[in-house]
DNA sequence: TGGTCTAGGCTGTATATACAACCTCCCGGA
DNA sequence: TCCGGGAGGTTGTATATACAGCCTAGACCA
């Protein structure tokens, strides 16, 4: 058998064209029959490639019409890799950030466990507050394996959020999340301008690359000013999306 | 063409067997050839059904060996359709439930908005508490469109959770979630045996069928005894999932 | 001009067939 | 006893073929 299945090669070829920008959202992707011609595969193989790309959110297909590059937003899922800045701006609000600290420091017990390191191994760590229209909305406490992002300490995180920077240098990662309601520690409460005993939504997030954890973040949100939302369409429910603004085709 | 594709019927049949418990984790699922015999489909159709169930995390396949029901945790995406009872049991703990109320009542403003109904339209509503090893872990306040589940009031929800019952009568739905950290209302605090000012994780969930919302639930969890976890692998990262235990509580 | 109908392209599904790769188990030979 | 080598079942992939259903553009007719 081939090293890579042909439907997989087809998928990767198309994804390359999308992520390189040669194919833009709403552009037409070659039809199954065109792929049969150009790639020399059977139509069922082309169909599988395009169908899986549909499931993965890269393209949308309309029977009778064709296959089109999907709008990036359609691909996003609750807690998916998505920057809080983009979210705030997509609400039409203004995002700003303030860096509290940004330095290399020895891992504490928590970081060491999360990143699978020995205690006191040096890690990069940034603490910053995100504001929505001037209101503090998230305290981000993030640690990164230095060898994964050597330039990390040189970034200006008031311009590019850590998530954006990291997803730039390694776009496809795996992530693990834990969501909890907690009482915020005093310093968090202070940074976020929260009332005493105000509930706090804590999202703990780890991302992997090459089989090992490389970043670890604790994201604190004031309960009264923040919520996580998401839409989930399980298997087979293809047409999808009751969601209020349904998007249409050009 | 058939109302439902045959591969879809096959998938639903197998999912029903899994979610009803007739097939347990690690049990063997009928092979492609057995499905060819028993369901009267071609092997490619059986292959597609099983392959998609693999992608969706319901089953795992090993070439040369067979197809097996996946370990539930591997299947679960954060906030996916999954019964809390199954989750508790997958941790090796004991799940029990107590029904506080179960009746038909006119929709209040909140329910009417969520289910897209006129106020005072009758809906079915159940209030129940879920326990993990005797500890209250979730207060479920769920409303259902009567025409969607006419037998709803006749169920014994100490035996089958509303989620399980609903996913039995319509396995594949779309869902929308909102997660918040809140202060629990007094009656919730009492039902869950929570301290005053203890943070509360609230998951609001709506599910759709045939293009309209059919169920609306508010799930309250004591912040000190509950967390949501999830693993996310973006498109193309198929092998997935390190996921060592990051499951314990402060 | 304006409405209707159809041809043709496209996706969606289903089947039969074929071969490769993998795994377990059992049998036979050293 | 131990080891090697198949046999047979299972998944993974690829192809050719067929038909149903959707959509648009353009031909056709009133």
Coordinates of C-alpha atoms (C1' of nucleotides) in Angstrom, one line a residue:
Chain A
X1 CA 0.0 0.0 0.0
X2 CA 1.0 3.6 -0.5
X3 CA 2.8 5.4 2.3
X4 CA -0.1 7.8 2.4
X5 CA -3.6 7.0 1.1
X6 CA -4.5 8.9 -2.0
X7 CA -7.6 10.5 -0.4
X8 CA -5.2 11.8 2.3
X9 CA -2.8 13.3 -0.3
X10 CA -5.8 15.0 -2.0
X11 CA -6.9 16.5 1.3
X12 CA -3.5 17.8 2.1
X13 CA -3.1 19.3 -1.3
X14 CA -6.4 21.2 -0.9
X15 CA -5.7 22.2 2.7
X16 CA -2.3 23.6 1.5
X17 CA -4.0 25.7 -1.1
X18 CA -6.4 27.0 1.5
X19 CA -3.9 27.8 4.2
X20 CA -1.5 29.3 1.8
X21 CA -4.2 31.7 0.6
X22 CA -4.3 30.5 -3.0
X23 CA -7.9 29.5 -2.3
X24 CA -9.8 32.0 -0.3
X25 CA -13.1 31.7 1.5
X26 CA -16.1 31.2 -0.9
X27 CA -13.7 30.2 -3.7
X28 CA -14.7 27.2 -5.7
X29 CA -12.8 24.0 -5.0
X30 CA -12.4 21.6 -8.0
X31 CA -15.4 19.3 -8.3
X32 CA -15.1 15.6 -7.8
X33 CA -15.0 15.0 -11.6
X34 CA -12.3 17.6 -12.0
X35 CA -10.2 15.9 -9.4
X36 CA -10.8 12.6 -11.1
X37 CA -9.3 14.1 -14.2
X38 CA -6.5 16.1 -12.6
X39 CA -5.4 13.8 -9.9
X40 CA -6.1 10.5 -11.6
X41 CA -8.2 9.0 -8.9
X42 CA -11.7 7.5 -8.9
X43 CA -14.6 9.7 -8.1
X44 CA -15.3 7.8 -4.8
X45 CA -11.8 8.7 -3.7
X46 CA -12.3 12.4 -4.6
X47 CA -15.6 12.2 -2.8
X48 CA -14.1 10.9 0.4
X49 CA -11.4 13.6 0.4
X50 CA -14.0 16.4 -0.1
X51 CA -16.5 14.8 2.3
X52 CA -13.9 14.6 5.1
X53 CA -12.8 18.2 4.5
X54 CA -16.4 19.1 4.9
X55 CA -16.6 17.3 8.3
X56 CA -13.4 19.1 9.3
X57 CA -14.8 22.4 8.4
X58 CA -12.5 23.4 5.6
X59 CA -15.1 23.4 2.8
X60 CA -18.8 23.5 2.3
X61 CA -20.6 21.6 -0.3
X62 CA -23.9 22.3 -2.1
X63 CA -25.5 19.5 -4.1
X64 CA -26.0 20.8 -7.6
X65 CA -23.6 23.7 -7.2
X66 CA -20.2 22.7 -6.1
X67 CA -17.7 22.8 -3.3
X68 CA -16.5 26.0 -1.7
X69 CA -13.9 27.1 0.8
X70 CA -15.6 27.6 4.1
X71 CA -15.8 30.7 6.1
X72 CA -13.2 30.3 8.8
X73 CA -15.7 31.2 11.5
X74 CA -17.8 28.3 10.6
X75 CA -15.0 26.0 11.7
X76 CA -14.8 27.2 15.2
X77 CA -16.1 25.2 18.1
X78 CA -16.5 25.9 21.7
X79 CA -13.2 26.3 23.4
X80 CA -11.4 25.8 20.2
X81 CA -8.2 27.7 19.4
X82 CA -9.6 31.1 19.2
X83 CA -8.1 34.3 20.5
X84 CA -10.1 36.3 23.0
X85 CA -9.1 39.4 21.1
X86 CA -10.7 38.1 17.9
X87 CA -13.8 37.3 19.9
X88 CA -14.1 40.7 21.5
X89 CA -13.6 42.3 18.1
X90 CA -16.1 40.1 16.5
X91 CA -18.6 41.5 19.0
X92 CA -17.7 44.9 17.6
X93 CA -15.9 45.9 20.9
X94 CA -12.4 47.2 21.5
X95 CA -9.8 44.8 22.9
X96 CA -6.8 46.0 24.8
X97 CA -4.3 44.2 27.0
X98 CA -1.9 45.0 29.8
X99 CA 1.1 42.9 30.5
X100 CA 1.7 42.4 34.2
X101 CA 4.8 40.3 33.9
X102 CA 6.8 38.5 31.3
X103 CA 9.8 36.5 32.3
X104 CA 11.7 33.2 32.5
X105 CA 11.3 31.5 35.9
X106 CA 11.7 28.1 37.5
X107 CA 8.5 25.9 37.2
X108 CA 6.5 25.6 40.3
X109 CA 4.8 22.3 41.3
X110 CA 1.7 23.1 39.3
X111 CA 3.5 24.1 36.1
X112 CA 5.9 21.2 36.4
X113 CA 3.0 18.7 36.6
X114 CA 1.1 20.2 33.8
X115 CA 4.0 20.5 31.4
X116 CA 5.5 17.2 32.5
X117 CA 8.8 18.7 33.7
X118 CA 11.1 18.4 36.7
X119 CA 10.4 21.1 39.3
X120 CA 12.4 24.3 38.9
X121 CA 13.0 23.7 35.2
X122 CA 13.0 27.2 33.6
X123 CA 9.8 28.1 31.7
X124 CA 8.6 31.3 30.1
X125 CA 5.6 32.8 31.8
X126 CA 3.4 35.7 31.0
X127 CA 0.7 37.3 33.1
X128 CA -1.7 39.7 31.4
X129 CA -5.1 41.2 31.6
X130 CA -7.5 41.4 28.6
X131 CA -10.0 44.3 28.5
X132 CA -13.2 44.6 26.6
X133 CA -14.0 48.2 26.1
X134 CA -11.8 49.0 29.0
X135 CA -13.5 46.4 31.3
X136 CA -11.2 43.7 32.5
X137 CA -12.5 40.4 31.2
X138 CA -9.7 37.9 31.5
X139 CA -6.6 37.3 33.5
X140 CA -4.3 35.1 31.5
X141 CA -1.5 33.2 33.3
X142 CA 0.4 31.3 30.7
X143 CA 3.5 29.1 30.8
X144 CA 5.5 27.9 27.8
X145 CA 8.2 25.5 27.2
X146 CA 11.2 27.7 26.1
X147 CA 12.4 25.4 23.4
X148 CA 9.0 25.5 21.8
X149 CA 8.9 29.3 21.4
X150 CA 12.5 30.7 22.0
X151 CA 11.4 34.2 21.0
X152 CA 8.5 34.3 23.4
X153 CA 10.0 36.9 25.8
X154 CA 10.6 39.3 22.9
X155 CA 6.9 39.6 21.9
X156 CA 4.7 42.6 22.6
X157 CA 1.6 40.9 23.9
X158 CA -0.4 44.1 24.0
X159 CA -0.4 43.8 20.2
X160 CA -0.6 40.1 19.6
X161 CA -2.1 37.8 22.3
X162 CA -0.1 34.8 23.4
X163 CA -2.6 32.5 21.8
X164 CA -2.3 34.2 18.5
X165 CA 1.4 34.2 18.6
X166 CA 1.6 30.5 19.5
X167 CA -0.9 29.5 16.9
X168 CA 1.1 31.4 14.4
X169 CA 4.3 29.4 15.1
X170 CA 2.4 26.1 15.3
X171 CA -1.1 26.2 13.8
X172 CA -2.4 22.8 14.5
X173 CA -2.2 21.6 18.0
X174 CA -4.1 19.4 20.4
X175 CA -5.6 21.0 23.4
X176 CA -7.1 19.9 26.7
X177 CA -9.4 22.0 28.8
X178 CA -10.8 22.0 32.3
X179 CA -13.5 24.5 33.2
X180 CA -14.3 25.2 36.8
X181 CA -16.2 27.8 38.8
X182 CA -14.0 28.9 41.6
X183 CA -13.4 31.7 44.1
X184 CA -10.7 33.9 42.6
X185 CA -7.5 34.3 44.5
X186 CA -7.0 37.8 45.9
X187 CA -4.5 38.9 43.2
X188 CA -6.8 37.8 40.4
X189 CA -9.7 39.5 42.0
X190 CA -7.7 42.7 42.2
X191 CA -6.5 42.5 38.6
X192 CA -10.0 41.9 37.3
X193 CA -11.6 44.4 39.6
X194 CA -14.0 41.8 41.0
X195 CA -16.1 41.9 44.0
X196 CA -15.4 39.8 47.0
X197 CA -17.0 36.4 46.6
X198 CA -17.9 37.0 43.0
X199 CA -17.8 33.7 41.2
X200 CA -15.0 33.2 38.8
X201 CA -14.9 31.1 35.7
X202 CA -11.5 29.4 35.4
X203 CA -10.4 27.7 32.2
X204 CA -7.3 25.6 32.5
X205 CA -5.8 24.8 29.1
X206 CA -2.9 22.7 27.9
X207 CA -1.8 22.4 24.3
X208 CA 0.4 19.7 22.8
X209 CA 2.8 19.6 20.0
X210 CA 4.7 16.6 18.8
X211 CA 3.2 14.4 21.5
X212 CA 4.1 16.5 24.6
X213 CA 2.5 19.4 26.4
X214 CA 4.1 22.7 25.5
X215 CA 1.9 25.4 26.9
X216 CA -0.2 25.6 30.1
X217 CA -2.6 28.4 30.8
X218 CA -5.0 29.5 33.5
X219 CA -7.6 31.9 32.2
X220 CA -9.7 33.6 34.9
X221 CA -12.9 35.3 34.0
X222 CA -15.2 37.4 36.2
X223 CA -18.5 35.4 36.4
X224 CA -20.6 38.4 36.1
X225 CA -19.0 39.6 32.9
X226 CA -18.2 36.5 30.9
X227 CA -19.6 33.4 29.5
X228 CA -18.5 30.6 27.2
X229 CA -20.7 29.7 24.4
X230 CA -20.6 27.0 21.8
X231 CA -22.5 25.1 19.3
X232 CA -22.2 21.4 18.8
X233 CA -23.5 19.5 15.8
X234 CA -22.9 15.8 16.2
X235 CA -22.4 13.2 13.6
X236 CA -24.6 13.2 10.7
X237 CA -26.4 16.4 11.4
X238 CA -24.9 17.9 8.3
X239 CA -27.1 20.8 7.4
X240 CA -26.5 22.2 10.8
X241 CA -26.7 25.6 12.5
X242 CA -29.9 26.8 13.9
X243 CA -27.9 29.6 15.4
X244 CA -29.2 33.1 15.0
X245 CA -27.1 34.6 12.2
X246 CA -26.9 31.9 9.6
X247 CA -24.6 32.8 6.8
X248 CA -25.4 32.8 3.2
X249 CA -23.5 32.3 0.0
X250 CA -22.3 35.1 -2.3
Chain B
X1 CA -33.7 8.2 -2.2
X2 CA -34.4 6.9 1.2
X3 CA -35.5 9.3 3.9
X4 CA -32.3 8.5 5.8
X5 CA -29.2 7.1 4.2
X6 CA -28.5 3.5 5.1
X7 CA -25.1 4.2 6.6
X8 CA -26.8 6.7 8.8
X9 CA -29.4 4.2 10.0
X10 CA -26.6 1.8 10.7
X11 CA -24.7 4.4 12.8
X12 CA -27.8 5.3 14.8
X13 CA -28.6 1.6 15.4
X14 CA -25.1 1.1 16.8
X15 CA -25.1 4.4 18.8
X16 CA -28.4 3.3 20.4
X17 CA -26.9 0.0 21.4
X18 CA -24.0 1.9 23.0
X19 CA -25.9 4.6 24.8
X20 CA -28.5 2.1 26.0
X21 CA -25.7 0.1 27.6
X22 CA -26.4 -3.0 25.5
X23 CA -22.9 -2.6 24.2
X24 CA -20.4 -1.6 26.8
X25 CA -16.9 -0.2 26.4
X26 CA -14.5 -2.7 24.9
X27 CA -17.3 -4.9 23.7
X28 CA -17.0 -6.1 20.2
X29 CA -19.1 -4.4 17.5
X30 CA -20.3 -6.5 14.6
X31 CA -17.7 -6.6 11.8
X32 CA -18.3 -5.1 8.4
X33 CA -19.0 -8.5 7.0
X34 CA -21.5 -9.3 9.7
X35 CA -23.3 -6.1 9.1
X36 CA -23.4 -6.9 5.4
X37 CA -25.2 -10.1 6.4
X38 CA -27.5 -8.8 9.1
X39 CA -28.3 -5.4 7.7
X40 CA -28.3 -6.3 4.0
X41 CA -25.9 -3.5 3.0
X42 CA -22.8 -3.6 1.0
X43 CA -19.4 -3.7 2.8
X44 CA -18.6 -0.2 1.7
X45 CA -21.7 1.1 3.4
X46 CA -20.9 -0.8 6.6
X47 CA -17.4 0.5 6.3
X48 CA -18.5 4.1 6.1
X49 CA -20.8 3.7 9.1
X50 CA -18.1 2.2 11.3
X51 CA -15.4 4.6 10.0
X52 CA -17.5 7.7 10.8
X53 CA -18.3 6.2 14.3
X54 CA -14.5 5.9 14.7
X55 CA -14.0 9.6 13.8
X56 CA -16.8 10.5 16.2
X57 CA -15.1 8.6 19.0
X58 CA -17.8 6.0 19.5
X59 CA -15.7 3.0 18.5
X60 CA -12.1 2.0 17.9
X61 CA -11.0 -0.2 15.1
X62 CA -7.9 -2.4 14.9
X63 CA -7.1 -3.8 11.5
X64 CA -7.0 -7.6 11.7
X65 CA -8.8 -7.7 15.0
X66 CA -12.2 -6.0 14.9
X67 CA -14.2 -3.0 16.0
X68 CA -14.8 -2.2 19.7
X69 CA -16.8 0.2 21.7
X70 CA -14.5 3.0 22.7
X71 CA -13.7 4.0 26.3
X72 CA -16.2 6.8 27.0
X73 CA -13.6 9.3 28.0
X74 CA -11.9 9.1 24.7
X75 CA -15.2 9.7 23.0
X76 CA -16.1 12.8 24.9
X77 CA -15.7 16.2 23.6
X78 CA -16.2 18.9 26.1
X79 CA -19.9 19.6 26.4
X80 CA -20.8 16.8 24.0
X81 CA -24.0 14.9 24.3
X82 CA -23.1 12.6 27.2
X83 CA -25.1 11.6 30.2
X84 CA -23.8 12.6 33.6
X85 CA -24.7 9.2 34.8
X86 CA -22.4 7.6 32.2
X87 CA -19.6 9.9 33.2
X88 CA -19.9 9.2 36.9
X89 CA -20.0 5.5 36.2
X90 CA -17.0 5.7 33.9
X91 CA -15.1 7.1 36.9
X92 CA -16.1 3.9 38.7
X93 CA -18.5 5.8 41.0
X94 CA -22.1 5.2 41.9
X95 CA -24.7 7.4 40.2
X96 CA -28.1 8.0 41.8
X97 CA -30.8 10.6 41.1
X98 CA -33.7 12.1 43.0
X99 CA -36.7 13.6 41.1
X100 CA -37.9 16.8 42.7
X101 CA -40.7 17.5 40.3
X102 CA -42.0 16.2 37.0
X103 CA -45.0 17.8 35.4
X104 CA -46.6 19.8 32.6
X105 CA -46.7 23.5 33.2
X106 CA -47.0 26.7 31.3
X107 CA -43.8 28.1 29.9
X108 CA -42.3 31.0 31.8
X109 CA -40.6 33.9 30.0
X110 CA -37.2 32.2 30.1
X111 CA -38.4 28.9 28.7
X112 CA -40.6 30.6 26.1
X113 CA -37.7 32.5 24.8
X114 CA -35.3 29.5 24.8
X115 CA -37.8 27.2 23.1
X116 CA -39.2 29.8 20.8
X117 CA -42.7 29.5 22.1
X118 CA -45.5 31.8 23.2
X119 CA -45.6 32.4 26.9
X120 CA -47.8 30.0 28.9
X121 CA -47.6 27.3 26.2
X122 CA -47.5 24.1 28.1
X123 CA -44.2 22.3 28.3
X124 CA -42.9 19.3 30.2
X125 CA -40.5 20.1 33.0
X126 CA -38.4 18.0 35.3
X127 CA -36.3 19.0 38.2
X128 CA -33.8 16.5 39.5
X129 CA -30.6 16.1 41.5
X130 CA -27.8 13.8 40.4
X131 CA -25.6 12.3 43.1
X132 CA -22.1 10.9 42.7
X133 CA -21.4 8.4 45.5
X134 CA -24.2 10.1 47.4
X135 CA -22.8 13.6 47.0
X136 CA -25.1 16.0 45.1
X137 CA -23.3 17.0 41.9
X138 CA -25.8 18.5 39.5
X139 CA -29.2 20.0 39.7
X140 CA -30.9 19.5 36.3
X141 CA -33.8 21.8 35.4
X142 CA -35.0 20.7 32.0
X143 CA -37.9 21.6 29.8
X144 CA -39.1 19.7 26.8
X145 CA -41.5 20.4 24.0
X146 CA -44.4 17.9 24.6
X147 CA -44.9 16.9 21.0
X148 CA -41.2 16.0 20.8
X149 CA -41.4 13.5 23.7
X150 CA -45.1 12.7 24.5
X151 CA -44.2 9.9 26.9
X152 CA -41.8 12.1 28.9
X153 CA -43.9 12.4 32.0
X154 CA -44.2 8.6 32.3
X155 CA -40.5 8.0 32.6
X156 CA -38.7 7.0 35.8
X157 CA -35.8 9.4 35.7
X158 CA -34.1 7.8 38.7
X159 CA -33.3 4.9 36.3
X160 CA -32.7 6.7 33.0
X161 CA -31.5 10.3 32.9
X162 CA -33.5 12.7 30.8
X163 CA -30.5 13.1 28.5
X164 CA -30.3 9.4 28.0
X165 CA -34.0 9.1 27.4
X166 CA -34.0 11.9 24.9
X167 CA -31.0 10.7 23.1
X168 CA -32.7 7.3 22.8
X169 CA -35.8 8.7 21.1
X170 CA -33.6 11.0 18.8
X171 CA -30.0 10.2 19.1
X172 CA -28.4 12.8 16.9
X173 CA -29.2 16.4 17.7
X174 CA -27.6 19.8 17.6
X175 CA -26.9 21.5 20.8
X176 CA -26.0 25.0 22.0
X177 CA -24.3 25.6 25.3
X178 CA -23.5 28.5 27.4
X179 CA -21.2 28.1 30.4
X180 CA -21.2 30.6 33.3
X181 CA -19.9 30.9 36.8
X182 CA -22.8 32.3 38.9
X183 CA -24.0 32.6 42.4
X184 CA -26.5 29.8 42.9
X185 CA -30.1 30.7 43.7
X186 CA -31.1 29.7 47.2
X187 CA -33.2 26.7 46.2
X188 CA -30.4 25.4 44.0
X189 CA -27.9 25.9 46.9
X190 CA -30.1 24.0 49.1
X191 CA -30.7 21.1 46.7
X192 CA -27.0 20.7 46.1
X193 CA -26.0 21.2 49.7
X194 CA -23.7 24.1 48.8
X195 CA -22.2 26.7 51.1
X196 CA -23.3 30.3 50.9
X197 CA -21.3 32.1 48.3
X198 CA -19.9 28.9 46.9
X199 CA -19.3 29.5 43.2
X200 CA -21.6 27.6 40.9
X201 CA -21.0 26.3 37.4
X202 CA -24.0 26.8 35.3
X203 CA -24.4 25.1 31.9
X204 CA -27.3 26.2 29.9
X205 CA -28.1 23.8 27.1
X206 CA -30.5 23.8 24.2
X207 CA -30.9 21.0 21.7
X208 CA -32.5 21.1 18.3
X209 CA -34.4 18.6 16.2
X210 CA -35.7 19.2 12.7
X211 CA -34.6 22.8 12.8
X212 CA -36.2 23.9 16.0
X213 CA -35.3 24.0 19.6
X214 CA -36.9 21.1 21.5
X215 CA -35.2 20.9 24.9
X216 CA -33.9 23.5 27.2
X217 CA -31.9 22.7 30.3
X218 CA -30.1 24.5 33.1
X219 CA -27.5 22.4 34.8
X220 CA -26.2 23.7 38.1
X221 CA -23.0 22.3 39.5
X222 CA -21.3 23.1 42.8
X223 CA -18.0 24.7 41.9
X224 CA -16.1 22.9 44.6
X225 CA -17.2 19.4 43.4
X226 CA -17.4 19.6 39.7
X227 CA -15.4 20.5 36.6
X228 CA -15.9 20.2 32.8
X229 CA -13.1 18.6 30.9
X230 CA -12.5 18.2 27.3
X231 CA -10.0 17.4 24.7
X232 CA -9.8 19.1 21.3
X233 CA -7.9 17.9 18.3
X234 CA -8.3 20.2 15.3
X235 CA -8.8 19.0 11.7
X236 CA -6.1 16.9 10.4
X237 CA -4.6 15.9 13.8
X238 CA -6.1 12.5 13.7
X239 CA -3.9 10.2 16.0
X240 CA -4.7 12.4 19.0
X241 CA -4.9 12.3 22.7
X242 CA -2.2 12.1 25.2
X243 CA -4.5 13.1 28.0
X244 CA -2.8 12.0 31.2
X245 CA -4.9 12.6 34.3
X246 CA -5.4 16.2 35.1
X247 CA -8.5 15.3 36.9
X248 CA -8.2 15.9 40.5
X249 CA -9.5 18.7 42.7
X250 CA -7.9 21.3 44.8
Chain C
dT1 C1' -41.3 40.8 -22.1
dG2 C1' -42.0 37.4 -18.8
dG3 C1' -42.8 33.0 -17.2
dT4 C1' -41.9 27.8 -17.6
dC5 C1' -39.3 23.9 -18.6
dT6 C1' -35.5 21.2 -19.5
dA7 C1' -30.5 19.8 -20.1
dG8 C1' -26.5 19.3 -17.9
dG9 C1' -23.3 19.6 -14.1
dC10 C1' -22.8 18.7 -9.3
dT11 C1' -23.1 16.3 -4.9
dG12 C1' -25.0 12.2 -2.1
dT13 C1' -25.5 7.6 -1.7
dA14 C1' -25.2 2.5 -2.7
dT15 C1' -23.1 -1.6 -4.6
dA16 C1' -19.8 -5.1 -6.2
dT17 C1' -15.1 -6.1 -6.5
dA18 C1' -10.3 -6.2 -5.6
dC19 C1' -6.0 -6.2 -3.2
dA20 C1' -3.0 -4.8 0.9
dA21 C1' -1.9 -5.0 5.7
dC22 C1' -2.6 -6.6 10.1
dC23 C1' -3.7 -9.8 14.0
dT24 C1' -4.6 -14.2 16.3
dC25 C1' -4.4 -18.9 16.6
dC26 C1' -3.2 -23.3 15.5
dC27 C1' -0.4 -26.7 13.4
dG28 C1' 3.8 -28.9 12.2
dG29 C1' 8.7 -29.3 12.3
dA30 C1' 13.2 -29.0 14.7
Chain D
dT1 C1' 9.4 -27.8 24.3
dC2 C1' 9.9 -24.1 21.4
dC3 C1' 9.7 -21.7 17.3
dG4 C1' 8.2 -20.6 12.5
dG5 C1' 4.8 -20.4 9.2
dG6 C1' 0.6 -20.3 7.3
dA7 C1' -4.9 -19.9 7.3
dG8 C1' -8.5 -17.2 8.0
dG9 C1' -10.9 -13.3 9.6
dT10 C1' -10.7 -8.1 9.9
dT11 C1' -9.8 -3.5 8.7
dG12 C1' -8.0 0.0 5.1
dT13 C1' -8.0 1.6 0.7
dA14 C1' -9.1 2.1 -4.3
dT15 C1' -11.9 1.5 -8.5
dA16 C1' -15.9 1.3 -11.7
dT17 C1' -20.6 1.9 -12.0
dA18 C1' -25.2 3.4 -11.1
dC19 C1' -29.0 6.2 -9.8
dA20 C1' -31.4 10.0 -7.0
dG21 C1' -31.8 14.7 -6.0
dC22 C1' -30.4 19.6 -6.2
dC23 C1' -29.3 23.8 -8.7
dT24 C1' -28.5 27.0 -12.5
dA25 C1' -28.5 28.7 -17.0
dG26 C1' -30.5 29.0 -21.1
dA27 C1' -33.8 27.6 -24.4
dC28 C1' -38.5 27.8 -25.4
dC29 C1' -43.2 29.4 -25.4
dA30 C1' -47.1 32.5 -24.5

